[in-house]
PDB file of C-alpha atoms in Angstrom:
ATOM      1  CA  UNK A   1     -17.306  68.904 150.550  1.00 40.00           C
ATOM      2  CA  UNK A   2     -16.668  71.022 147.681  1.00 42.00           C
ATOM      3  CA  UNK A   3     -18.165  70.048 144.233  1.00 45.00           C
ATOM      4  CA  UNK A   4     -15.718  70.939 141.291  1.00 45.00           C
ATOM      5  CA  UNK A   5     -18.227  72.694 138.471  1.00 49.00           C
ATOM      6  CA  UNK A   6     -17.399  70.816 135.147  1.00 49.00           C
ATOM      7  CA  UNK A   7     -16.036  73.915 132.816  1.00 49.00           C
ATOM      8  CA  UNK A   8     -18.302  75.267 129.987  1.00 57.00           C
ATOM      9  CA  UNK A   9     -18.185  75.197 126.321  1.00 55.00           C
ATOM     10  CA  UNK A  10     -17.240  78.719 125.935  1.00 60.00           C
ATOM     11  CA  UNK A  11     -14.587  78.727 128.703  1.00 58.00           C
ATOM     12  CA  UNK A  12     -12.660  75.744 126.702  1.00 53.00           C
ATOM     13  CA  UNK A  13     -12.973  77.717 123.868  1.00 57.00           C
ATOM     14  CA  UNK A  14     -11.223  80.875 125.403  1.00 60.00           C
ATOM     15  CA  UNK A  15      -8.443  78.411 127.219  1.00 60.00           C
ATOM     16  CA  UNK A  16      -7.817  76.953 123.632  1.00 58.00           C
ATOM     17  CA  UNK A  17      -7.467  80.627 121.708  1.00 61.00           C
ATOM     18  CA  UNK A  18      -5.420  81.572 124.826  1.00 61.00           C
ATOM     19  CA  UNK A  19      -3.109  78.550 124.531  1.00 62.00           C
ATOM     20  CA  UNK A  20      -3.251  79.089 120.981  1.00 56.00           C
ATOM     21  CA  UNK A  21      -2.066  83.039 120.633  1.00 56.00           C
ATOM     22  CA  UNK A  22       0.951  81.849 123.472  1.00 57.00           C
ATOM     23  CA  UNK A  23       1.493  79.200 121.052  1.00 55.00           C
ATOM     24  CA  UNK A  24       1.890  81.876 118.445  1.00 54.00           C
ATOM     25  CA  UNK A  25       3.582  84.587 119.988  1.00 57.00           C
ATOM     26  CA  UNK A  26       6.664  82.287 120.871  1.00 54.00           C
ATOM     27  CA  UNK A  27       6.782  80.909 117.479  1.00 53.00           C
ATOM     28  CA  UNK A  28       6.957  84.674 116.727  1.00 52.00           C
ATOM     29  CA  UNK A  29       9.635  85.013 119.346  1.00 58.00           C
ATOM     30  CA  UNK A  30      11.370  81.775 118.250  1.00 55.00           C
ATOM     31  CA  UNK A  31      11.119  82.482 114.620  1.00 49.00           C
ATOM     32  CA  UNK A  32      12.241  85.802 115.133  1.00 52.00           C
ATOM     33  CA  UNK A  33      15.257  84.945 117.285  1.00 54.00           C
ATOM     34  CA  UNK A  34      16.544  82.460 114.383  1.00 48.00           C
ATOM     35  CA  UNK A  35      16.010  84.946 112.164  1.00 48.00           C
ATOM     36  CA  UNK A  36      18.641  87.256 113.836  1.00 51.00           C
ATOM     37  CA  UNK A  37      20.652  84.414 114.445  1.00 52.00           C
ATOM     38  CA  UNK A  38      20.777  83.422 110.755  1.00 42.00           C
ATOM     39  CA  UNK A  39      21.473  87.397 109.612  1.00 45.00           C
ATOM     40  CA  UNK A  40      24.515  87.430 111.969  1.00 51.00           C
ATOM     41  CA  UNK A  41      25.794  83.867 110.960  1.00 46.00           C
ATOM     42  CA  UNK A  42      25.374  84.965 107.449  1.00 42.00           C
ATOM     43  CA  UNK A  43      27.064  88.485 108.332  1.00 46.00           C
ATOM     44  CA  UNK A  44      29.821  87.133 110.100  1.00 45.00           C
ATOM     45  CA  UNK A  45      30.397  84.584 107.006  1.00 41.00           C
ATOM     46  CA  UNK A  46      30.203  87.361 104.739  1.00 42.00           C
ATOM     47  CA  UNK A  47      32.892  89.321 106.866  1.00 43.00           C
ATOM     48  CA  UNK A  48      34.773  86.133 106.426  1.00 39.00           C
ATOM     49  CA  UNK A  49      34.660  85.957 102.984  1.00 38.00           C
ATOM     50  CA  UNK A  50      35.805  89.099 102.423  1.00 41.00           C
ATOM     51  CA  UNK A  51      38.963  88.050 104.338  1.00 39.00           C
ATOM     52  CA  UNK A  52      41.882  87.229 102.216  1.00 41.00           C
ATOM     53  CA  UNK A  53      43.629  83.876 102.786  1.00 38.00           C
ATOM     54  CA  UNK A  54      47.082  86.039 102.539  1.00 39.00           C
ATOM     55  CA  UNK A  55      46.295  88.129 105.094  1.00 43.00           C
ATOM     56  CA  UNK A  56      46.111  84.938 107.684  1.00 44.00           C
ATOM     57  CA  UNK A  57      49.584  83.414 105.801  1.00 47.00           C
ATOM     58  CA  UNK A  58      52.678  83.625 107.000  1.00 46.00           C
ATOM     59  CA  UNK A  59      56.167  82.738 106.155  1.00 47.00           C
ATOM     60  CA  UNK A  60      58.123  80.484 108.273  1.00 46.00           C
ATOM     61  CA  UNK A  61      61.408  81.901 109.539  1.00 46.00           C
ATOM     62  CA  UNK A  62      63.645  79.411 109.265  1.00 45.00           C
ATOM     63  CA  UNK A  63      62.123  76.706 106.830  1.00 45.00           C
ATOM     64  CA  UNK A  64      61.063  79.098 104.243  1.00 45.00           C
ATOM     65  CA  UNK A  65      57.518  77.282 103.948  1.00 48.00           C
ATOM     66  CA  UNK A  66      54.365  78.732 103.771  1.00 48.00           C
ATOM     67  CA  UNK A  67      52.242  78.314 106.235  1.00 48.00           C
ATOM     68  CA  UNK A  68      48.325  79.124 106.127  1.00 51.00           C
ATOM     69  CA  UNK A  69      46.143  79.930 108.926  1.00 53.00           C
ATOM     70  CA  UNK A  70      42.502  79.441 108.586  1.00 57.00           C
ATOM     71  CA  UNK A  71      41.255  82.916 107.790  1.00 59.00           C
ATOM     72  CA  UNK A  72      38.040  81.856 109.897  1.00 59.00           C
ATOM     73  CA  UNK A  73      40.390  81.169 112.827  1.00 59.00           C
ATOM     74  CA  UNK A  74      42.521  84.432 112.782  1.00 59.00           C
ATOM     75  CA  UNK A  75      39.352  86.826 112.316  1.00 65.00           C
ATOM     76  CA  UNK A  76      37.770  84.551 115.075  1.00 64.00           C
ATOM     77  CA  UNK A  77      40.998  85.803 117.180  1.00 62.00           C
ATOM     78  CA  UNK A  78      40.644  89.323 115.868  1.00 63.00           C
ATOM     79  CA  UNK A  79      37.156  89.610 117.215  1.00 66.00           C
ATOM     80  CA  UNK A  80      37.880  88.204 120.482  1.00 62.00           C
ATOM     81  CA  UNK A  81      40.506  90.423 121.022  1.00 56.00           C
ATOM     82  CA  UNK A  82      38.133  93.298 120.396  1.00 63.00           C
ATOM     83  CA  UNK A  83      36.533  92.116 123.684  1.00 65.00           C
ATOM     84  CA  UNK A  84      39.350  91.720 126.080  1.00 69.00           C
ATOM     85  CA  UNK A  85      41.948  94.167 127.127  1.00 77.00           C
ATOM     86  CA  UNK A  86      45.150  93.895 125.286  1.00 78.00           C
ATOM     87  CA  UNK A  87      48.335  93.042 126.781  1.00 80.00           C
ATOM     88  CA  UNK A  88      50.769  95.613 126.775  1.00 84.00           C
ATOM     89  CA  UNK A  89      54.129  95.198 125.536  1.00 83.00           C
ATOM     90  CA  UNK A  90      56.873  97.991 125.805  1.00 85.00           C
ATOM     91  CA  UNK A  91      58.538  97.957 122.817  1.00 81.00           C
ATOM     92  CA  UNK A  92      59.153  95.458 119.893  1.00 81.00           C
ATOM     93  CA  UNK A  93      61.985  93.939 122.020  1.00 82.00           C
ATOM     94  CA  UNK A  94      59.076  92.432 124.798  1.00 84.00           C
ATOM     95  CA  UNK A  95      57.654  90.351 121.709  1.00 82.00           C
ATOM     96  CA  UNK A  96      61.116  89.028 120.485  1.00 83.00           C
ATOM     97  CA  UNK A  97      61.684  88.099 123.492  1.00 85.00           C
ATOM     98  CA  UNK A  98      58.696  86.246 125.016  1.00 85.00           C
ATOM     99  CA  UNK A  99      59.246  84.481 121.559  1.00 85.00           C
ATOM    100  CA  UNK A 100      62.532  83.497 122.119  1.00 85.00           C
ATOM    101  CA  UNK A 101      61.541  82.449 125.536  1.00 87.00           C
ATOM    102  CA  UNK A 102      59.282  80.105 124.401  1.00 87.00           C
ATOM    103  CA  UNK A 103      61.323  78.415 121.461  1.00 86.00           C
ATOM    104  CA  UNK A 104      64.360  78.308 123.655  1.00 87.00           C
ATOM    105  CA  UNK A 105      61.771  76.294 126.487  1.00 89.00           C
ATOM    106  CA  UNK A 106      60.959  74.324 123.587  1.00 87.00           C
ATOM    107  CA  UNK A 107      63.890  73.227 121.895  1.00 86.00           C
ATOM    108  CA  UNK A 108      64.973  72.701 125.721  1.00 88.00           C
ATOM    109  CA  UNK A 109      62.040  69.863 126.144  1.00 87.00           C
ATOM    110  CA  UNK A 110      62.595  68.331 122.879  1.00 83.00           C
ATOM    111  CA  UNK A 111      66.375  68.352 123.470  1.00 84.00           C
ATOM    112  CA  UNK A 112      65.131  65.541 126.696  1.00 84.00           C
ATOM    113  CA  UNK A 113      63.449  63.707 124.748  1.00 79.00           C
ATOM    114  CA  UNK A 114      65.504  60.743 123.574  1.00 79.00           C
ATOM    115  CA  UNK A 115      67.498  60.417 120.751  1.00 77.00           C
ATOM    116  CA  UNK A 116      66.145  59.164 117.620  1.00 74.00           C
ATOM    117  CA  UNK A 117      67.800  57.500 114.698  1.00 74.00           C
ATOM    118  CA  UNK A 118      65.631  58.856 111.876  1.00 79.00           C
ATOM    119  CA  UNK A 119      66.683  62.607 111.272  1.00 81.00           C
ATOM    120  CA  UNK A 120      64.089  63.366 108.981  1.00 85.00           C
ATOM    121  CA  UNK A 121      61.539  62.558 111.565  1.00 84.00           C
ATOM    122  CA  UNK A 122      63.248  64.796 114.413  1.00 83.00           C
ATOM    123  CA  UNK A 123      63.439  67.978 111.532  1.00 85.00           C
ATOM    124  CA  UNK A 124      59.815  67.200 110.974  1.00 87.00           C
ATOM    125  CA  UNK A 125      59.137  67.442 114.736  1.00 86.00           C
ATOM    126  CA  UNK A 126      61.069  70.585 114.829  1.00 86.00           C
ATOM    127  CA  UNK A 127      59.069  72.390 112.058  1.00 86.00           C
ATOM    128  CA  UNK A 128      55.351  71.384 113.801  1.00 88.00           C
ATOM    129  CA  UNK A 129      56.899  72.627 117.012  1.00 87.00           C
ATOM    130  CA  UNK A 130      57.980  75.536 115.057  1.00 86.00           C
ATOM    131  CA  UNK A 131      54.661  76.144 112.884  1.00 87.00           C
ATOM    132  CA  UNK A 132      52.565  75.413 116.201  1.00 89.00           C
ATOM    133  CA  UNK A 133      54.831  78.437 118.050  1.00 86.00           C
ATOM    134  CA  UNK A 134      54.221  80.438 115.131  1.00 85.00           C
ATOM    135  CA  UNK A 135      50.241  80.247 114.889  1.00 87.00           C
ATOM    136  CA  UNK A 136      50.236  80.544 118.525  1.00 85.00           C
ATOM    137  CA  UNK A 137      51.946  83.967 118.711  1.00 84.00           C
ATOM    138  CA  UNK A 138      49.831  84.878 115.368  1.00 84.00           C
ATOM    139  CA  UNK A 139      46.459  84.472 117.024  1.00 82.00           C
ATOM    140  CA  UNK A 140      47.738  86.503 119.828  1.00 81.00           C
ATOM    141  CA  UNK A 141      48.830  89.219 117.873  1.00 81.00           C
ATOM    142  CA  UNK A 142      46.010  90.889 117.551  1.00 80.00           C
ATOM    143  CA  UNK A 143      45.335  90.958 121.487  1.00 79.00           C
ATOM    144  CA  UNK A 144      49.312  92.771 121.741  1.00 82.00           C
ATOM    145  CA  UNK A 145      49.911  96.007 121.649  1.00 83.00           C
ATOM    146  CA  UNK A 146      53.103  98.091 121.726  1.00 84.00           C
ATOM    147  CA  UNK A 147      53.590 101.306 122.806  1.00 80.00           C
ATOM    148  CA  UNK A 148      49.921 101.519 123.030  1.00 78.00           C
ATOM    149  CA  UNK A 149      49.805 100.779 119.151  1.00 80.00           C
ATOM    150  CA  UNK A 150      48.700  97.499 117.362  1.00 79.00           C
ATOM    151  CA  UNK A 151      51.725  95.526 115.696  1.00 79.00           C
ATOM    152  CA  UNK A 152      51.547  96.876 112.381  1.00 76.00           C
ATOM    153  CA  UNK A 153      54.075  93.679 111.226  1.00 74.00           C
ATOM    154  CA  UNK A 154      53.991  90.183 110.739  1.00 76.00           C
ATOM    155  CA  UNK A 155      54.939  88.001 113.249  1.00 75.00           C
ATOM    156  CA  UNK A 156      58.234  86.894 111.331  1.00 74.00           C
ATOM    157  CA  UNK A 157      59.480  90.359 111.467  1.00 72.00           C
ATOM    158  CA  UNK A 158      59.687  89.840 115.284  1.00 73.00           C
ATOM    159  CA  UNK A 159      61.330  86.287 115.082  1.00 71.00           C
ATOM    160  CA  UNK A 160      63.779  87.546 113.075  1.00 71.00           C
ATOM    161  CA  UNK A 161      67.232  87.930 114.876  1.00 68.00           C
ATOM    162  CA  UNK A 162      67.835  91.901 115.170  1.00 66.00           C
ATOM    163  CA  UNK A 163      71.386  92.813 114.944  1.00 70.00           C
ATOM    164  CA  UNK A 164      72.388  95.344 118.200  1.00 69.00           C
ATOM    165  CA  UNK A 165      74.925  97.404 118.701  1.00 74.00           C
ATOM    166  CA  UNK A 166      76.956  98.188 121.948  1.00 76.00           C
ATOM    167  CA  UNK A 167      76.761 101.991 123.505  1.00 82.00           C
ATOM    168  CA  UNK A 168      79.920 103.978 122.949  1.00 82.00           C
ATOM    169  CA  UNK A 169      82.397 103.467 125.702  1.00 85.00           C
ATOM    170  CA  UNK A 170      84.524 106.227 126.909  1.00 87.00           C
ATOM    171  CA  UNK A 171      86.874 104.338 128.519  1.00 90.00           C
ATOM    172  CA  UNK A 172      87.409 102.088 125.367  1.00 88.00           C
ATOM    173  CA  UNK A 173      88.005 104.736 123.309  1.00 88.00           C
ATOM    174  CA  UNK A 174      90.373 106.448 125.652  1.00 89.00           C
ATOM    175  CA  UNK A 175      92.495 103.230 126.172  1.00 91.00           C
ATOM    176  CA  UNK A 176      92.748 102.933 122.399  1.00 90.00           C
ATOM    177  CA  UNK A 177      93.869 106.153 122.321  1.00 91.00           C
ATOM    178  CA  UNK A 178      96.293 105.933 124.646  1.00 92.00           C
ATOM    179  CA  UNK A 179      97.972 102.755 123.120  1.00 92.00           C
ATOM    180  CA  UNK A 180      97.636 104.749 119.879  1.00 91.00           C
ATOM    181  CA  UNK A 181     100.084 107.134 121.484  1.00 92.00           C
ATOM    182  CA  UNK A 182     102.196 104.519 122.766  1.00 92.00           C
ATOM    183  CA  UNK A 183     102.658 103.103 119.389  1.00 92.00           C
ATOM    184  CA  UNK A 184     103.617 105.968 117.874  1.00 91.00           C
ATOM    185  CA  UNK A 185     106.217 107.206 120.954  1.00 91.00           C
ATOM    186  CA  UNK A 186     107.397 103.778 120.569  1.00 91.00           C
ATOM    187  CA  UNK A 187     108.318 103.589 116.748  1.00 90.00           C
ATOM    188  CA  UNK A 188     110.030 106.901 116.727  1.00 90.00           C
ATOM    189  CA  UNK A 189     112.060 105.508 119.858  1.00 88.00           C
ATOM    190  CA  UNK A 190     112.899 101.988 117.915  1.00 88.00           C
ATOM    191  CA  UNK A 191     113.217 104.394 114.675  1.00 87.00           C
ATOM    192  CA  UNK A 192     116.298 106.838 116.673  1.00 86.00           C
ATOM    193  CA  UNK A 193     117.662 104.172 117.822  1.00 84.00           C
ATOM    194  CA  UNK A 194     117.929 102.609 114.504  1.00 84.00           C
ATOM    195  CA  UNK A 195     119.519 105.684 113.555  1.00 84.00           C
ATOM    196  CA  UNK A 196     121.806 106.805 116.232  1.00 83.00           C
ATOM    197  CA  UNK A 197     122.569 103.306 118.059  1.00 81.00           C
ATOM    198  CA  UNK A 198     125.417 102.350 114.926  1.00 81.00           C
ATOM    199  CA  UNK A 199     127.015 105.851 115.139  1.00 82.00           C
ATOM    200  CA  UNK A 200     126.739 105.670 118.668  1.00 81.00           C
ATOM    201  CA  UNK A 201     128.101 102.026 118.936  1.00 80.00           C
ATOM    202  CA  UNK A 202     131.034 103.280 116.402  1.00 80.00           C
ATOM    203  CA  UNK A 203     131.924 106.569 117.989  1.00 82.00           C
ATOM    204  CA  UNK A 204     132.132 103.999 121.312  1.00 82.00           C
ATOM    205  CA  UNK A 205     134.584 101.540 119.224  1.00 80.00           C
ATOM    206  CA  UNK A 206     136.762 104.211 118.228  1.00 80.00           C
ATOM    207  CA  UNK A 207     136.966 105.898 121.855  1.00 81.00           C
ATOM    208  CA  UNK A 208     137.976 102.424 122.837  1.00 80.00           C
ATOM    209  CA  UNK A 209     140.045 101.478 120.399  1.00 80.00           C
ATOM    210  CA  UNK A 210     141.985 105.265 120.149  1.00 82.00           C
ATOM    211  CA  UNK A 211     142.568 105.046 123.948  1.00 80.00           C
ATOM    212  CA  UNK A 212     144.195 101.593 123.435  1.00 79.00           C
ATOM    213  CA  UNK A 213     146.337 102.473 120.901  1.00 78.00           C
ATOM    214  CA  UNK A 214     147.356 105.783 123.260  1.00 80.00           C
ATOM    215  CA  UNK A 215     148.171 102.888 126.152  1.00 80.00           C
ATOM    216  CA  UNK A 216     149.541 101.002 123.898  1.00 76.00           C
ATOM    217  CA  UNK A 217     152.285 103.440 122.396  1.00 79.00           C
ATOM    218  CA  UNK A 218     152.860 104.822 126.303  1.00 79.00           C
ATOM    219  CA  UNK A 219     153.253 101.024 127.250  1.00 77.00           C
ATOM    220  CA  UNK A 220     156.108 101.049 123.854  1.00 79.00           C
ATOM    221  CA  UNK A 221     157.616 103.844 125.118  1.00 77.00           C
ATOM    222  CA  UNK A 222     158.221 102.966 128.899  1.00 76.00           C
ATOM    223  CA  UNK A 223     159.006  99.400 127.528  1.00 74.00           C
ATOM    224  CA  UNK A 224     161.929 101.085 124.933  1.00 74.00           C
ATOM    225  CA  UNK A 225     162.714 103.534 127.861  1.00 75.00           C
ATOM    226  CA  UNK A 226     163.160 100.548 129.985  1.00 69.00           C
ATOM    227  CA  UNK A 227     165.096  98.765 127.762  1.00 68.00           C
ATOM    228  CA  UNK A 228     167.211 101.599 126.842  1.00 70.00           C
ATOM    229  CA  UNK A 229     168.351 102.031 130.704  1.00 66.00           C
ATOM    230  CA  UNK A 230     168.666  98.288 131.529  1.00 58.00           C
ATOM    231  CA  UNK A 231     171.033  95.616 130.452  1.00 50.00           C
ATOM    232  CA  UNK A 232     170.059  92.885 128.280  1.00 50.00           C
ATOM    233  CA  UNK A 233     170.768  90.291 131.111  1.00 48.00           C
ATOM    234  CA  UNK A 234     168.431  92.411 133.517  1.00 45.00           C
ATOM    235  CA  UNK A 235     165.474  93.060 131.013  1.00 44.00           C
ATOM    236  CA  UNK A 236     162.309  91.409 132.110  1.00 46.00           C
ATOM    237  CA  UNK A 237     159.269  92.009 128.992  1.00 47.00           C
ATOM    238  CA  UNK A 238     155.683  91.406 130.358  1.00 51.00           C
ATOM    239  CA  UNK A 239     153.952  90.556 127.169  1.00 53.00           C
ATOM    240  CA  UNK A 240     151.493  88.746 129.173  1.00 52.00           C
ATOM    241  CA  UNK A 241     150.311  91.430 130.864  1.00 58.00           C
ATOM    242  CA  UNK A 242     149.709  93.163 127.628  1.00 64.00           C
ATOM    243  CA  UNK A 243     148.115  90.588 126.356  1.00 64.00           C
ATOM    244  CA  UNK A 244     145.771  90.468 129.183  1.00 72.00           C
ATOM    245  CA  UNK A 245     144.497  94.016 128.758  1.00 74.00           C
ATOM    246  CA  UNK A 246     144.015  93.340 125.327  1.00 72.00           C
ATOM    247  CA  UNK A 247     141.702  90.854 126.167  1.00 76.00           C
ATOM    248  CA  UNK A 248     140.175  92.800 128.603  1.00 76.00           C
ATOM    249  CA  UNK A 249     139.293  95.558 126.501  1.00 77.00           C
ATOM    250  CA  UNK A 250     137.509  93.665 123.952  1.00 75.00           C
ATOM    251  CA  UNK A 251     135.154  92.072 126.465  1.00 78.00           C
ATOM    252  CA  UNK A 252     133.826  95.274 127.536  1.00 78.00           C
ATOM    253  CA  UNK A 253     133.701  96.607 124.293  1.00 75.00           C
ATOM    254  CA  UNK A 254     131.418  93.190 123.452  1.00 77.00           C
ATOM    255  CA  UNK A 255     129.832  93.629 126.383  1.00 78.00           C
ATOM    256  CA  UNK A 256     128.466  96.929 125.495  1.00 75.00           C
ATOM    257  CA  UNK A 257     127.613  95.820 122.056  1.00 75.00           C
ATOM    258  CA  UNK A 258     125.321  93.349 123.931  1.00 78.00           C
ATOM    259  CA  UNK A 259     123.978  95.502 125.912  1.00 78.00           C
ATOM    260  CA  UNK A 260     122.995  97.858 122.980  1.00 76.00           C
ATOM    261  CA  UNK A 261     121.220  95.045 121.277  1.00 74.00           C
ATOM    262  CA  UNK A 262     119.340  93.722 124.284  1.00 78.00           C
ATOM    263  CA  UNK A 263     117.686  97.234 124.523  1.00 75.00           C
ATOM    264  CA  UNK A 264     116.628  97.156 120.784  1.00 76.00           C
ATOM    265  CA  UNK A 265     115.336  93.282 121.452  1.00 78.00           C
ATOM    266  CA  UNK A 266     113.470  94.857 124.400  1.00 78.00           C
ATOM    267  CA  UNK A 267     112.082  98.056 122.680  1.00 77.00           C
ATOM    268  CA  UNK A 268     110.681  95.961 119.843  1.00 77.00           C
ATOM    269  CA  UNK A 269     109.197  93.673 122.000  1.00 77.00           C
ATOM    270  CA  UNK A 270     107.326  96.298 123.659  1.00 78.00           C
ATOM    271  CA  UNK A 271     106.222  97.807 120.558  1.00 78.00           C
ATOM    272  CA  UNK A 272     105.071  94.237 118.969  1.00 81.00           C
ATOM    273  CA  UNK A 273     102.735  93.887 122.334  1.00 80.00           C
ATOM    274  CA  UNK A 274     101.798  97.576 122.026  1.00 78.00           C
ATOM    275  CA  UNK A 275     100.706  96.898 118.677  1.00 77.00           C
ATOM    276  CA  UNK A 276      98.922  93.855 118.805  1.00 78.00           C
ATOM    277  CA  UNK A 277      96.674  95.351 121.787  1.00 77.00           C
ATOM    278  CA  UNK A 278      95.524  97.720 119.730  1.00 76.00           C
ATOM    279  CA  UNK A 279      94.585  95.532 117.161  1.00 77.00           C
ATOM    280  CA  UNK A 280      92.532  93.555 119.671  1.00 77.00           C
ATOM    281  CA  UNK A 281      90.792  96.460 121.076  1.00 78.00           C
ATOM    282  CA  UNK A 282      90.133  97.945 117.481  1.00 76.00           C
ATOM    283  CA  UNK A 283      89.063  93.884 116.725  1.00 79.00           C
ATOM    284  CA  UNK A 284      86.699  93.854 119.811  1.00 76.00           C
ATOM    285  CA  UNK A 285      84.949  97.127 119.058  1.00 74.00           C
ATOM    286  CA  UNK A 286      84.386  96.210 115.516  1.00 74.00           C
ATOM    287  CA  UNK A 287      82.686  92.653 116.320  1.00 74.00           C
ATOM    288  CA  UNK A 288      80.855  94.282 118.948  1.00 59.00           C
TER     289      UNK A 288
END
């Protein structure tokens, strides 16, 4: 059986001093470590400071409010980012539209919601869902880049509808020219016939109307030849058949009259469709 020796005066002493200097040192170590802690708290509130509350404002898009982000927040955001990779983005476009993505998912949840009676309440919904959208894409900012560059903008200057403009069309441009042309082949068609169609129309009457009379005096002259050579008892006169050629002459010469003006009627309709294509083409490229 082993007898434990009872320790001496002068090895207490040295445990103590030892326990004592361990003691020490990680009071040292503690001391120091708060010490570094407190320079880069007070550092990092200094870097704060320096931030100015309009750099961590922004304007609301739609509202016209001003909304301010805690500066503490968006420089808390900034140096996170620092960290992490950024997400790359293409072009501007890529940002416009995961933001219109996201307000067009929201407006689609709040539009389920049911209705509510108080309007002012359901704007007042709309602008927190707007101003929480808005910080959001703010604090992410500075983790985007574009093009391999940091947004050098706002974030209202990408939720701000861009106007766009459609590529030049060939084909467009050739139809337009073509009707163009058929405009202009048109109205100097409607504008000769205009001009010639009356002298036309009379030089047509007077054909008619000469060869009549010419029939008409042979007709007199067979009739007085006839009349000459036959006995009054015997003469038969066939005014009827006169009178039937008469009437048969002026129905062609009003048929052709109608016929004349059914070809203006249908030139002129042509050229009013003619014309008001163009105008929708010409209407069409200018909206678009």
């Amino acid at each position: 059986m082993l007898i434990q020796q009872a320790p001496t005066r002068d090895a207490l002493n040295h445990r103590a001093a030892q326990t004592n200097a361990n003691s020490e040192r990680g009071d040292e170590t503690r001391a120091c470590k708060a010490s570094k802690d407190i320079h880069t708290r007070t550092h990092n509130t200094r870097a704060l400071a320096r931030v100015p509350v309009e750099s961590a404002t922004i304007e609301h898009p739609i509202h016209r409010q001003r909304i301010a982000t805690p500066p503490h927040l968006y420089q808390f955001a900034k140096m996170e980012a620092e960290k992490m990779r950024p997400i790359e983005l293409q072009s501007p476009e890529d940002l416009r539209y995961l933001i219109g993505k996201v307000r067009s998912a929201a407006a689609q949840n709040l539009s389920k919601l049911p209705p509510s009676q108080d309007p002012a309440m359901m704007q007042r919904v709309e602008e927190l869902l707007d101003e929480y959208i808005m910080n959001v894409f703010t604090r992410a900012l500075p983790n985007l880049t574009i093009n391999g560059l940091p947004p050098n903008l706002p974030i209202t200057a990408y939720m701000q509808p861009v106007e766009e403009f459609e590529p030049f069309d060939s084909r467009l441009q050739a139809a337009v020219v073509s009707l163009h042309m058929e405009i202009e082949q048109r109205t100097l068609q409607l504008t000769a016939m205009r001009r010639d169609a009356p002298t036309q129309l009379r030089e047509l009457f007077d054909n008619d109307w000469t060869a009549e009379e010419r029939r008409g005096e042979k007709l007199t002259k067979s009739w007085e030849e006839k009349l000459n050579a036959t006995e009054p008892e015997g003469l038969v006169v066939r005014d009827v058949e006169r009178h039937e050629e008469a009437e048969a002459t002026k129905k062609k010469a009003e048929a052709g009259l109608q016929e004349i003006q059914t070809d203006l009627t249908r030139v002129l309709g042509r050229l009013t469709r003619a014309s008001a294509a163009a105008n929708y083409i010409l209407e069409k490229e200018r909206s678009g």
